[in-house]
Amino acid sequence: GENVEQHPSTLSVQEGDSAVIKCTYSDSASNYFPWYKQELGKGPQLIIDIRSNVGEKKDQRIAVTLNKTAKHFSLHITETQPEDSAVYFCAASHYNQGGKLIFGQGTELSVKP
Amino acid sequence: SAVISQKPSRDICQRGTSLTIQCQVDSQVTMMFWYRQQPGQSLTLIATANQGSEATYESGFVIDKFPISRPNLTFSTLTVSNMSPEDSSIYLCSVEIYRHMNTEAFFGQGTRLTVV
């Protein structure tokens, strides 16, 4: 079955710096890769996703890149702000099974003012 | 997206008892799922809640321990049966929404369960 590895487990940056979180997956049939942000005491919130027919997607300060050949995808946050502090999860699934997700281990991002 | 409400938001339960968690969605959805998030850990899919038929469980999860109901397209329940301290986790309801010609998953706020 699918296995998703996420690194780093913790990441501390200064406000205004960039943050990069990386994930690898094992199942070549996976073609949907969402990213979730989870704040303390809340459920995961979908922040961006990418499908295998594109290599990069951007939404304001957040971007995601996908390398299907290497089976890895990354989340990039630019101009980080203290409110970006949270746990970020990557996930993978098969097309048309967007709700049936295999999650990475999570990255605790801390943005210091 | 969808508004997903879970009840209770948290509970402390005695070992050996059972707790039923409710998930209500503000619109009809085809697919609903239940996930478990153990303390400080990632999310693991427990089962797919199927409307009108038995839930589909993932490896390591069984119906006797986690019975699930899905009476209609907006509501589901997950019961954690005969609880032990190892069941202390956050339990999350998720729905799949068809949007932008694709499907995306949205989560409720979770039910934080502590078993003592």
PDB file of C-alpha atoms in Angstrom:
ATOM      1  CA  GLY A   1       0.000   0.000   0.000  1.00  0.00           C
ATOM      2  CA  GLU A   2       0.881   3.674  -0.076  1.00  0.00           C
ATOM      3  CA  ASN A   3       3.448   5.096   2.355  1.00  0.00           C
ATOM      4  CA  VAL A   4       4.091   8.811   2.754  1.00  0.00           C
ATOM      5  CA  GLU A   5       7.246  10.112   4.422  1.00  0.00           C
ATOM      6  CA  GLN A   6       7.429  13.755   5.542  1.00  0.00           C
ATOM      7  CA  HIS A   7      10.431  15.851   6.596  1.00  0.00           C
ATOM      8  CA  PRO A   8      11.364  17.662   8.723  1.00  0.00           C
ATOM      9  CA  SER A   9       9.287  16.806  11.797  1.00  0.00           C
ATOM     10  CA  THR A  10       9.920  20.275  13.254  1.00  0.00           C
ATOM     11  CA  LEU A  11      10.898  23.509  11.541  1.00  0.00           C
ATOM     12  CA  SER A  12      11.657  26.870  13.107  1.00  0.00           C
ATOM     13  CA  VAL A  13      12.038  30.012  10.986  1.00  0.00           C
ATOM     14  CA  GLN A  14      12.194  33.738  11.514  1.00  0.00           C
ATOM     15  CA  GLU A  15       9.255  35.823  10.439  1.00  0.00           C
ATOM     16  CA  GLY A  16       9.660  36.799   6.788  1.00  0.00           C
ATOM     17  CA  ASP A  17      11.821  33.804   5.908  1.00  0.00           C
ATOM     18  CA  SER A  18      10.703  30.926   3.693  1.00  0.00           C
ATOM     19  CA  ALA A  19       9.763  27.446   4.884  1.00  0.00           C
ATOM     20  CA  VAL A  20       9.961  24.242   2.857  1.00  0.00           C
ATOM     21  CA  ILE A  21       8.437  20.893   3.812  1.00  0.00           C
ATOM     22  CA  LYS A  22       9.114  17.788   1.751  1.00  0.00           C
ATOM     23  CA  CYS A  23       7.209  14.533   1.259  1.00  0.00           C
ATOM     24  CA  THR A  24       7.889  11.340  -0.632  1.00  0.00           C
ATOM     25  CA  TYR A  25       5.383   8.644  -1.551  1.00  0.00           C
ATOM     26  CA  SER A  26       5.714   5.042  -2.619  1.00  0.00           C
ATOM     27  CA  ASP A  27       2.648   4.199  -4.760  1.00  0.00           C
ATOM     28  CA  SER A  28       3.068   5.314  -8.370  1.00  0.00           C
ATOM     29  CA  ALA A  29      -0.728   5.121  -8.777  1.00  0.00           C
ATOM     30  CA  SER A  30      -1.189   8.060  -6.398  1.00  0.00           C
ATOM     31  CA  ASN A  31      -2.015  11.228  -8.286  1.00  0.00           C
ATOM     32  CA  TYR A  32      -3.613  13.609  -5.802  1.00  0.00           C
ATOM     33  CA  PHE A  33      -1.478  15.363  -3.179  1.00  0.00           C
ATOM     34  CA  PRO A  34      -3.135  17.762  -0.716  1.00  0.00           C
ATOM     35  CA  TRP A  35      -1.582  19.732   2.114  1.00  0.00           C
ATOM     36  CA  TYR A  36      -3.365  20.409   5.393  1.00  0.00           C
ATOM     37  CA  LYS A  37      -2.704  22.894   8.181  1.00  0.00           C
ATOM     38  CA  GLN A  38      -3.778  21.911  11.684  1.00  0.00           C
ATOM     39  CA  GLU A  39      -3.867  24.482  14.455  1.00  0.00           C
ATOM     40  CA  LEU A  40      -4.044  23.459  18.075  1.00  0.00           C
ATOM     41  CA  GLY A  41      -7.454  22.069  19.001  1.00  0.00           C
ATOM     42  CA  LYS A  42      -8.774  22.226  15.452  1.00  0.00           C
ATOM     43  CA  GLY A  43      -9.329  19.859  12.573  1.00  0.00           C
ATOM     44  CA  PRO A  44      -7.021  19.840   9.530  1.00  0.00           C
ATOM     45  CA  GLN A  45      -7.675  22.602   7.022  1.00  0.00           C
ATOM     46  CA  LEU A  46      -6.990  22.074   3.314  1.00  0.00           C
ATOM     47  CA  ILE A  47      -4.600  24.812   2.195  1.00  0.00           C
ATOM     48  CA  ILE A  48      -3.466  23.695  -1.260  1.00  0.00           C
ATOM     49  CA  ASP A  49      -3.372  20.598  -3.400  1.00  0.00           C
ATOM     50  CA  ILE A  50      -1.795  19.392  -6.608  1.00  0.00           C
ATOM     51  CA  ARG A  51      -2.641  16.677  -9.093  1.00  0.00           C
ATOM     52  CA  SER A  52      -0.276  14.673 -11.218  1.00  0.00           C
ATOM     53  CA  ASN A  53      -1.067  16.522 -14.420  1.00  0.00           C
ATOM     54  CA  VAL A  54       0.725  19.651 -13.149  1.00  0.00           C
ATOM     55  CA  GLY A  55       4.186  20.227 -11.726  1.00  0.00           C
ATOM     56  CA  GLU A  56       3.598  23.343  -9.683  1.00  0.00           C
ATOM     57  CA  LYS A  57       0.720  25.284  -8.194  1.00  0.00           C
ATOM     58  CA  LYS A  58       0.756  28.583  -6.362  1.00  0.00           C
ATOM     59  CA  ASP A  59      -1.731  30.414  -4.152  1.00  0.00           C
ATOM     60  CA  GLN A  60      -0.443  33.720  -2.801  1.00  0.00           C
ATOM     61  CA  ARG A  61       2.393  32.874  -0.352  1.00  0.00           C
ATOM     62  CA  ILE A  62       1.948  29.129  -0.671  1.00  0.00           C
ATOM     63  CA  ALA A  63       3.206  26.922  -3.478  1.00  0.00           C
ATOM     64  CA  VAL A  64       3.424  23.191  -4.028  1.00  0.00           C
ATOM     65  CA  THR A  65       5.697  21.348  -6.443  1.00  0.00           C
ATOM     66  CA  LEU A  66       5.414  17.760  -7.637  1.00  0.00           C
ATOM     67  CA  ASN A  67       8.013  15.487  -9.187  1.00  0.00           C
ATOM     68  CA  LYS A  68       6.212  12.305 -10.246  1.00  0.00           C
ATOM     69  CA  THR A  69       9.347  10.644 -11.539  1.00  0.00           C
ATOM     70  CA  ALA A  70      11.066  10.972  -8.181  1.00  0.00           C
ATOM     71  CA  LYS A  71       7.792  10.517  -6.254  1.00  0.00           C
ATOM     72  CA  HIS A  72       8.180  13.585  -4.130  1.00  0.00           C
ATOM     73  CA  PHE A  73       6.293  16.811  -3.548  1.00  0.00           C
ATOM     74  CA  SER A  74       7.018  19.893  -1.480  1.00  0.00           C
ATOM     75  CA  LEU A  75       5.230  22.771   0.219  1.00  0.00           C
ATOM     76  CA  HIS A  76       6.805  26.206   0.043  1.00  0.00           C
ATOM     77  CA  ILE A  77       5.671  29.075   2.252  1.00  0.00           C
ATOM     78  CA  THR A  78       7.213  32.468   1.544  1.00  0.00           C
ATOM     79  CA  GLU A  79       7.261  35.569   3.746  1.00  0.00           C
ATOM     80  CA  THR A  80       6.231  33.529   6.761  1.00  0.00           C
ATOM     81  CA  GLN A  81       4.120  35.118   9.477  1.00  0.00           C
ATOM     82  CA  PRO A  82       3.518  34.071  13.102  1.00  0.00           C
ATOM     83  CA  GLU A  83       0.008  32.919  12.153  1.00  0.00           C
ATOM     84  CA  ASP A  84       1.589  30.331   9.849  1.00  0.00           C
ATOM     85  CA  SER A  85       2.712  28.484  12.999  1.00  0.00           C
ATOM     86  CA  ALA A  86       0.892  25.126  13.016  1.00  0.00           C
ATOM     87  CA  VAL A  87       1.333  21.467  12.145  1.00  0.00           C
ATOM     88  CA  TYR A  88       1.362  20.792   8.415  1.00  0.00           C
ATOM     89  CA  PHE A  89       0.469  17.415   6.919  1.00  0.00           C
ATOM     90  CA  CYS A  90       1.024  16.183   3.396  1.00  0.00           C
ATOM     91  CA  ALA A  91      -1.132  13.381   2.020  1.00  0.00           C
ATOM     92  CA  ALA A  92      -1.575  11.228  -1.051  1.00  0.00           C
ATOM     93  CA  SER A  93      -4.438   9.399  -2.694  1.00  0.00           C
ATOM     94  CA  HIS A  94      -5.630   7.979  -5.976  1.00  0.00           C
ATOM     95  CA  TYR A  95      -7.632   9.998  -8.464  1.00  0.00           C
ATOM     96  CA  ASN A  96     -11.315  10.291  -7.555  1.00  0.00           C
ATOM     97  CA  GLN A  97     -10.534   9.108  -4.044  1.00  0.00           C
ATOM     98  CA  GLY A  98      -9.711  12.552  -2.755  1.00  0.00           C
ATOM     99  CA  GLY A  99     -11.198  11.715   0.619  1.00  0.00           C
ATOM    100  CA  LYS A 100      -9.329   8.485   1.186  1.00  0.00           C
ATOM    101  CA  LEU A 101      -5.959   9.835   2.205  1.00  0.00           C
ATOM    102  CA  ILE A 102      -2.637   8.488   3.418  1.00  0.00           C
ATOM    103  CA  PHE A 103      -0.970  11.129   5.554  1.00  0.00           C
ATOM    104  CA  GLY A 104       2.636  11.986   6.255  1.00  0.00           C
ATOM    105  CA  GLN A 105       3.850  12.249   9.837  1.00  0.00           C
ATOM    106  CA  GLY A 106       3.415  16.013  10.054  1.00  0.00           C
ATOM    107  CA  THR A 107       5.742  19.014  10.418  1.00  0.00           C
ATOM    108  CA  GLU A 108       5.441  21.394  13.334  1.00  0.00           C
ATOM    109  CA  LEU A 109       6.263  24.834  11.946  1.00  0.00           C
ATOM    110  CA  SER A 110       7.174  27.615  14.341  1.00  0.00           C
ATOM    111  CA  VAL A 111       7.518  31.160  12.997  1.00  0.00           C
ATOM    112  CA  LYS A 112       9.348  33.421  15.430  1.00  0.00           C
ATOM    113  CA  PRO A 113       8.528  37.140  15.390  1.00  0.00           C
TER     114      PRO A 113
ATOM    115  CA  SER B   1     -16.399  23.504   1.099  1.00  0.00           C
ATOM    116  CA  ALA B   2     -18.822  22.141   3.710  1.00  0.00           C
ATOM    117  CA  VAL B   3     -19.584  22.866   7.341  1.00  0.00           C
ATOM    118  CA  ILE B   4     -18.904  19.728   9.348  1.00  0.00           C
ATOM    119  CA  SER B   5     -20.023  19.553  12.964  1.00  0.00           C
ATOM    120  CA  GLN B   6     -18.900  16.886  15.395  1.00  0.00           C
ATOM    121  CA  LYS B   7     -20.348  16.108  18.797  1.00  0.00           C
ATOM    122  CA  PRO B   8     -19.048  15.897  21.421  1.00  0.00           C
ATOM    123  CA  SER B   9     -15.971  18.063  20.930  1.00  0.00           C
ATOM    124  CA  ARG B  10     -14.266  16.288  23.808  1.00  0.00           C
ATOM    125  CA  ASP B  11     -15.027  13.683  26.445  1.00  0.00           C
ATOM    126  CA  ILE B  12     -13.398  11.798  29.293  1.00  0.00           C
ATOM    127  CA  CYS B  13     -14.640   8.223  29.577  1.00  0.00           C
ATOM    128  CA  GLN B  14     -14.129   5.264  31.862  1.00  0.00           C
ATOM    129  CA  ARG B  15     -12.427   2.194  30.465  1.00  0.00           C
ATOM    130  CA  GLY B  16     -14.840  -0.521  29.387  1.00  0.00           C
ATOM    131  CA  THR B  17     -17.537   1.946  28.313  1.00  0.00           C
ATOM    132  CA  SER B  18     -18.508   3.060  24.805  1.00  0.00           C
ATOM    133  CA  LEU B  19     -18.797   6.504  23.240  1.00  0.00           C
ATOM    134  CA  THR B  20     -20.741   7.470  20.125  1.00  0.00           C
ATOM    135  CA  ILE B  21     -19.480  10.423  18.100  1.00  0.00           C
ATOM    136  CA  GLN B  22     -21.799  12.236  15.739  1.00  0.00           C
ATOM    137  CA  CYS B  23     -20.921  13.971  12.496  1.00  0.00           C
ATOM    138  CA  GLN B  24     -23.363  16.301  10.762  1.00  0.00           C
ATOM    139  CA  VAL B  25     -22.740  17.969   7.381  1.00  0.00           C
ATOM    140  CA  ASP B  26     -24.618  20.994   6.097  1.00  0.00           C
ATOM    141  CA  SER B  27     -25.046  19.513   2.607  1.00  0.00           C
ATOM    142  CA  GLN B  28     -25.508  16.089   1.092  1.00  0.00           C
ATOM    143  CA  VAL B  29     -22.255  14.279   0.435  1.00  0.00           C
ATOM    144  CA  THR B  30     -21.608  10.918  -1.125  1.00  0.00           C
ATOM    145  CA  MET B  31     -18.462   9.982   0.767  1.00  0.00           C
ATOM    146  CA  MET B  32     -17.836  10.278   4.498  1.00  0.00           C
ATOM    147  CA  PHE B  33     -14.820   8.972   6.371  1.00  0.00           C
ATOM    148  CA  TRP B  34     -13.606   8.523   9.927  1.00  0.00           C
ATOM    149  CA  TYR B  35      -9.979   9.093  10.905  1.00  0.00           C
ATOM    150  CA  ARG B  36      -8.049   8.638  14.133  1.00  0.00           C
ATOM    151  CA  GLN B  37      -5.238  10.896  15.282  1.00  0.00           C
ATOM    152  CA  GLN B  38      -3.326   9.491  18.223  1.00  0.00           C
ATOM    153  CA  PRO B  39      -1.588  12.012  20.542  1.00  0.00           C
ATOM    154  CA  GLY B  40       1.100  13.891  18.659  1.00  0.00           C
ATOM    155  CA  GLN B  41       0.695  11.641  15.640  1.00  0.00           C
ATOM    156  CA  SER B  42      -0.612  11.757  12.099  1.00  0.00           C
ATOM    157  CA  LEU B  43      -4.075  10.834  10.845  1.00  0.00           C
ATOM    158  CA  THR B  44      -5.027   7.253  10.056  1.00  0.00           C
ATOM    159  CA  LEU B  45      -8.130   6.260   8.120  1.00  0.00           C
ATOM    160  CA  ILE B  46     -10.444   4.026  10.157  1.00  0.00           C
ATOM    161  CA  ALA B  47     -13.227   3.434   7.651  1.00  0.00           C
ATOM    162  CA  THR B  48     -15.424   4.741   4.877  1.00  0.00           C
ATOM    163  CA  ALA B  49     -18.997   5.308   6.043  1.00  0.00           C
ATOM    164  CA  ASN B  50     -21.277   4.017   3.290  1.00  0.00           C
ATOM    165  CA  GLN B  51     -24.853   5.222   3.073  1.00  0.00           C
ATOM    166  CA  GLY B  52     -27.249   2.315   3.107  1.00  0.00           C
ATOM    167  CA  SER B  53     -24.642  -0.399   3.599  1.00  0.00           C
ATOM    168  CA  GLU B  54     -21.962  -1.547   6.008  1.00  0.00           C
ATOM    169  CA  ALA B  55     -18.888   0.605   6.449  1.00  0.00           C
ATOM    170  CA  THR B  56     -15.625  -0.359   4.743  1.00  0.00           C
ATOM    171  CA  TYR B  57     -12.845  -0.750   7.304  1.00  0.00           C
ATOM    172  CA  GLU B  58      -9.126  -0.292   6.785  1.00  0.00           C
ATOM    173  CA  SER B  59      -6.570  -2.833   7.875  1.00  0.00           C
ATOM    174  CA  GLY B  60      -6.262  -2.910  11.640  1.00  0.00           C
ATOM    175  CA  PHE B  61      -9.780  -1.640  12.351  1.00  0.00           C
ATOM    176  CA  VAL B  62     -12.828  -3.867  12.911  1.00  0.00           C
ATOM    177  CA  ILE B  63     -16.552  -3.316  13.087  1.00  0.00           C
ATOM    178  CA  ASP B  64     -16.925  -4.743  16.583  1.00  0.00           C
ATOM    179  CA  LYS B  65     -14.577  -2.103  17.964  1.00  0.00           C
ATOM    180  CA  PHE B  66     -15.636   0.828  15.756  1.00  0.00           C
ATOM    181  CA  PRO B  67     -19.240   0.355  14.598  1.00  0.00           C
ATOM    182  CA  ILE B  68     -20.320   3.050  12.141  1.00  0.00           C
ATOM    183  CA  SER B  69     -23.744   4.161  11.006  1.00  0.00           C
ATOM    184  CA  ARG B  70     -24.644   6.270   7.951  1.00  0.00           C
ATOM    185  CA  PRO B  71     -28.415   6.628   7.839  1.00  0.00           C
ATOM    186  CA  ASN B  72     -28.450   9.411   5.222  1.00  0.00           C
ATOM    187  CA  LEU B  73     -26.232  11.654   3.108  1.00  0.00           C
ATOM    188  CA  THR B  74     -25.631  14.277   5.818  1.00  0.00           C
ATOM    189  CA  PHE B  75     -25.046  12.265   8.998  1.00  0.00           C
ATOM    190  CA  SER B  76     -22.808   9.535  10.386  1.00  0.00           C
ATOM    191  CA  THR B  77     -21.832   8.163  13.778  1.00  0.00           C
ATOM    192  CA  LEU B  78     -18.724   6.374  14.996  1.00  0.00           C
ATOM    193  CA  THR B  79     -18.829   4.358  18.199  1.00  0.00           C
ATOM    194  CA  VAL B  80     -15.676   3.510  20.104  1.00  0.00           C
ATOM    195  CA  SER B  81     -16.576   0.331  21.990  1.00  0.00           C
ATOM    196  CA  ASN B  82     -15.200  -1.217  25.165  1.00  0.00           C
ATOM    197  CA  MET B  83     -12.676   1.584  25.497  1.00  0.00           C
ATOM    198  CA  SER B  84      -9.181   1.282  26.898  1.00  0.00           C
ATOM    199  CA  PRO B  85      -6.597   4.038  27.513  1.00  0.00           C
ATOM    200  CA  GLU B  86      -5.029   3.154  24.140  1.00  0.00           C
ATOM    201  CA  ASP B  87      -8.175   4.515  22.476  1.00  0.00           C
ATOM    202  CA  SER B  88      -7.373   8.009  23.723  1.00  0.00           C
ATOM    203  CA  SER B  89      -7.142   9.977  20.476  1.00  0.00           C
ATOM    204  CA  ILE B  90      -8.748  12.639  18.374  1.00  0.00           C
ATOM    205  CA  TYR B  91     -11.439  11.162  16.124  1.00  0.00           C
ATOM    206  CA  LEU B  92     -12.151  13.133  12.963  1.00  0.00           C
ATOM    207  CA  CYS B  93     -15.003  13.027  10.508  1.00  0.00           C
ATOM    208  CA  SER B  94     -14.178  13.875   6.899  1.00  0.00           C
ATOM    209  CA  VAL B  95     -16.279  14.410   3.787  1.00  0.00           C
ATOM    210  CA  GLU B  96     -15.364  14.329   0.147  1.00  0.00           C
ATOM    211  CA  ILE B  97     -16.606  17.259  -1.904  1.00  0.00           C
ATOM    212  CA  TYR B  98     -16.659  17.415  -5.683  1.00  0.00           C
ATOM    213  CA  ARG B  99     -15.178  20.783  -6.608  1.00  0.00           C
ATOM    214  CA  HIS B 100     -13.325  22.202  -9.591  1.00  0.00           C
ATOM    215  CA  MET B 101     -13.978  18.961 -11.454  1.00  0.00           C
ATOM    216  CA  ASN B 102     -12.164  16.991  -8.767  1.00  0.00           C
ATOM    217  CA  THR B 103     -12.714  15.725  -5.251  1.00  0.00           C
ATOM    218  CA  GLU B 104     -11.320  17.313  -2.101  1.00  0.00           C
ATOM    219  CA  ALA B 105     -11.542  16.271   1.535  1.00  0.00           C
ATOM    220  CA  PHE B 106     -12.679  18.509   4.395  1.00  0.00           C
ATOM    221  CA  PHE B 107     -12.532  17.724   8.092  1.00  0.00           C
ATOM    222  CA  GLY B 108     -14.586  18.427  11.165  1.00  0.00           C
ATOM    223  CA  GLN B 109     -12.979  19.926  14.249  1.00  0.00           C
ATOM    224  CA  GLY B 110     -12.519  16.508  15.819  1.00  0.00           C
ATOM    225  CA  THR B 111     -13.582  14.785  19.027  1.00  0.00           C
ATOM    226  CA  ARG B 112     -10.857  14.624  21.647  1.00  0.00           C
ATOM    227  CA  LEU B 113     -11.340  11.419  23.646  1.00  0.00           C
ATOM    228  CA  THR B 114      -9.517  10.594  26.862  1.00  0.00           C
ATOM    229  CA  VAL B 115     -10.021   7.164  28.402  1.00  0.00           C
ATOM    230  CA  VAL B 116      -9.167   6.778  32.087  1.00  0.00           C
TER     231      VAL B 116
END
